[in-house]
Amino acid sequence: MSDDDEYVYDEASGEWRPASEVRAEAAVVVKDAAGNVLADGDQVVLVKDLKVKGAGTTLKQGTVIRSIRLTDNPEEIDCRHDTIKGLVLRTEFVRKRG
């Protein structure tokens, strides 16, 4: 059975709808401070200085963060930085690097 053959009951509309449609609507869109859509692997730039809890350091505005990963929370992204491991940033403090 393929995805095209599966249907899900949508309680809001009271209709049976293709499962692929319902999954597409449920997909979370993650946006940066400027409203640009973010994706895994994007590069972002900090829009303000951020004190990093537990690291005793401050990331300066304009710092480039490479290879972000989206999380289950649309307001947070996983990041890698040379000096900080396991960095999680809120999307309101980053802008997609074009």
PDB file of C-alpha atoms in Angstrom:
ATOM      1  CA  MET A   1       0.000   0.000   0.000  1.00  0.00           C
ATOM      2  CA  SER A   2       1.481   3.373  -0.969  1.00  0.00           C
ATOM      3  CA  ASP A   3       1.008   6.741   0.747  1.00  0.00           C
ATOM      4  CA  ASP A   4      -1.450   7.710  -1.991  1.00  0.00           C
ATOM      5  CA  ASP A   5      -3.769   4.907  -0.866  1.00  0.00           C
ATOM      6  CA  GLU A   6      -3.788   5.923   2.816  1.00  0.00           C
ATOM      7  CA  TYR A   7      -6.464   8.251   4.116  1.00  0.00           C
ATOM      8  CA  VAL A   8      -6.787  10.019   7.469  1.00  0.00           C
ATOM      9  CA  TYR A   9      -9.973  11.361   9.019  1.00  0.00           C
ATOM     10  CA  ASP A  10      -9.636  15.126   9.519  1.00  0.00           C
ATOM     11  CA  GLU A  11     -11.779  16.040  12.527  1.00  0.00           C
ATOM     12  CA  ALA A  12     -11.624  19.762  11.731  1.00  0.00           C
ATOM     13  CA  SER A  13     -13.212  19.387   8.304  1.00  0.00           C
ATOM     14  CA  GLY A  14     -15.065  16.113   8.892  1.00  0.00           C
ATOM     15  CA  GLU A  15     -13.553  14.624   5.730  1.00  0.00           C
ATOM     16  CA  TRP A  16     -11.262  11.730   4.850  1.00  0.00           C
ATOM     17  CA  ARG A  17      -8.090  13.196   3.316  1.00  0.00           C
ATOM     18  CA  PRO A  18      -4.955  11.662   1.768  1.00  0.00           C
ATOM     19  CA  ALA A  19      -2.326  11.061   4.456  1.00  0.00           C
ATOM     20  CA  SER A  20       0.327  12.777   2.317  1.00  0.00           C
ATOM     21  CA  GLU A  21      -1.692  16.042   2.388  1.00  0.00           C
ATOM     22  CA  VAL A  22      -2.088  15.921   6.154  1.00  0.00           C
ATOM     23  CA  ARG A  23       1.654  15.289   6.666  1.00  0.00           C
ATOM     24  CA  ALA A  24       2.568  18.183   4.364  1.00  0.00           C
ATOM     25  CA  GLU A  25       0.364  20.561   6.360  1.00  0.00           C
ATOM     26  CA  ALA A  26       1.869  19.340   9.625  1.00  0.00           C
ATOM     27  CA  ALA A  27       5.431  20.032   8.441  1.00  0.00           C
ATOM     28  CA  VAL A  28       6.914  22.752  10.619  1.00  0.00           C
ATOM     29  CA  VAL A  29       8.350  25.816   8.898  1.00  0.00           C
ATOM     30  CA  VAL A  30      11.287  27.375  10.761  1.00  0.00           C
ATOM     31  CA  LYS A  31      11.957  31.063  10.153  1.00  0.00           C
ATOM     32  CA  ASP A  32      14.779  33.393  11.195  1.00  0.00           C
ATOM     33  CA  ALA A  33      14.464  36.874  12.710  1.00  0.00           C
ATOM     34  CA  ALA A  34      13.797  38.381   9.258  1.00  0.00           C
ATOM     35  CA  GLY A  35      11.179  35.796   8.277  1.00  0.00           C
ATOM     36  CA  ASN A  36      13.426  33.772   5.939  1.00  0.00           C
ATOM     37  CA  VAL A  37      12.766  30.022   5.902  1.00  0.00           C
ATOM     38  CA  LEU A  38      15.625  27.975   7.407  1.00  0.00           C
ATOM     39  CA  ALA A  39      16.694  24.458   6.423  1.00  0.00           C
ATOM     40  CA  ASP A  40      19.239  21.917   7.655  1.00  0.00           C
ATOM     41  CA  GLY A  41      22.754  22.890   6.563  1.00  0.00           C
ATOM     42  CA  ASP A  42      22.065  26.624   6.208  1.00  0.00           C
ATOM     43  CA  GLN A  43      24.475  29.266   7.444  1.00  0.00           C
ATOM     44  CA  VAL A  44      23.193  31.960   9.785  1.00  0.00           C
ATOM     45  CA  VAL A  45      24.555  35.195  11.256  1.00  0.00           C
ATOM     46  CA  LEU A  46      23.844  36.428  14.786  1.00  0.00           C
ATOM     47  CA  VAL A  47      21.795  39.630  14.871  1.00  0.00           C
ATOM     48  CA  LYS A  48      22.912  40.585  18.403  1.00  0.00           C
ATOM     49  CA  ASP A  49      25.571  39.742  20.990  1.00  0.00           C
ATOM     50  CA  LEU A  50      24.650  36.622  22.960  1.00  0.00           C
ATOM     51  CA  LYS A  51      26.059  35.489  26.309  1.00  0.00           C
ATOM     52  CA  VAL A  52      26.398  31.712  26.211  1.00  0.00           C
ATOM     53  CA  LYS A  53      25.260  30.090  29.445  1.00  0.00           C
ATOM     54  CA  GLY A  54      27.738  27.597  30.862  1.00  0.00           C
ATOM     55  CA  ALA A  55      30.503  28.565  28.442  1.00  0.00           C
ATOM     56  CA  GLY A  56      31.455  31.900  30.026  1.00  0.00           C
ATOM     57  CA  THR A  57      31.769  33.520  26.621  1.00  0.00           C
ATOM     58  CA  THR A  58      29.863  35.919  24.403  1.00  0.00           C
ATOM     59  CA  LEU A  59      29.137  35.373  20.727  1.00  0.00           C
ATOM     60  CA  LYS A  60      29.315  38.723  18.953  1.00  0.00           C
ATOM     61  CA  GLN A  61      26.788  40.143  16.510  1.00  0.00           C
ATOM     62  CA  GLY A  62      27.791  39.160  12.974  1.00  0.00           C
ATOM     63  CA  THR A  63      29.263  35.795  14.006  1.00  0.00           C
ATOM     64  CA  VAL A  64      28.659  33.227  11.263  1.00  0.00           C
ATOM     65  CA  ILE A  65      27.276  29.847  12.330  1.00  0.00           C
ATOM     66  CA  ARG A  66      27.621  27.098   9.718  1.00  0.00           C
ATOM     67  CA  SER A  67      25.661  23.893   9.138  1.00  0.00           C
ATOM     68  CA  ILE A  68      22.648  24.431  11.375  1.00  0.00           C
ATOM     69  CA  ARG A  69      20.227  21.607  12.153  1.00  0.00           C
ATOM     70  CA  LEU A  70      16.534  22.099  12.737  1.00  0.00           C
ATOM     71  CA  THR A  71      15.012  20.709  15.929  1.00  0.00           C
ATOM     72  CA  ASP A  72      11.506  19.620  16.921  1.00  0.00           C
ATOM     73  CA  ASN A  73      11.009  23.132  18.308  1.00  0.00           C
ATOM     74  CA  PRO A  74      10.506  25.680  15.478  1.00  0.00           C
ATOM     75  CA  GLU A  75      12.019  28.402  17.689  1.00  0.00           C
ATOM     76  CA  GLU A  76      15.385  26.651  18.218  1.00  0.00           C
ATOM     77  CA  ILE A  77      18.226  25.382  16.012  1.00  0.00           C
ATOM     78  CA  ASP A  78      21.218  23.150  16.815  1.00  0.00           C
ATOM     79  CA  CYS A  79      24.521  24.727  15.848  1.00  0.00           C
ATOM     80  CA  ARG A  80      28.228  24.076  15.740  1.00  0.00           C
ATOM     81  CA  HIS A  81      30.758  26.694  16.741  1.00  0.00           C
ATOM     82  CA  ASP A  82      34.535  26.332  17.082  1.00  0.00           C
ATOM     83  CA  THR A  83      34.580  27.147  20.805  1.00  0.00           C
ATOM     84  CA  ILE A  84      31.201  25.801  21.949  1.00  0.00           C
ATOM     85  CA  LYS A  85      29.886  22.258  21.621  1.00  0.00           C
ATOM     86  CA  GLY A  86      26.165  21.499  21.702  1.00  0.00           C
ATOM     87  CA  LEU A  87      25.099  25.060  20.978  1.00  0.00           C
ATOM     88  CA  VAL A  88      21.355  25.697  20.655  1.00  0.00           C
ATOM     89  CA  LEU A  89      20.210  29.110  19.429  1.00  0.00           C
ATOM     90  CA  ARG A  90      16.782  30.682  19.292  1.00  0.00           C
ATOM     91  CA  THR A  91      15.737  31.594  15.758  1.00  0.00           C
ATOM     92  CA  GLU A  92      14.821  35.139  16.834  1.00  0.00           C
ATOM     93  CA  PHE A  93      18.566  35.885  17.220  1.00  0.00           C
ATOM     94  CA  VAL A  94      19.758  34.679  13.801  1.00  0.00           C
ATOM     95  CA  ARG A  95      19.411  35.737  10.173  1.00  0.00           C
ATOM     96  CA  LYS A  96      19.951  33.436   7.211  1.00  0.00           C
ATOM     97  CA  ARG A  97      23.188  34.111   5.396  1.00  0.00           C
ATOM     98  CA  GLY A  98      22.466  34.586   1.725  1.00  0.00           C
TER      99      GLY A  98
END
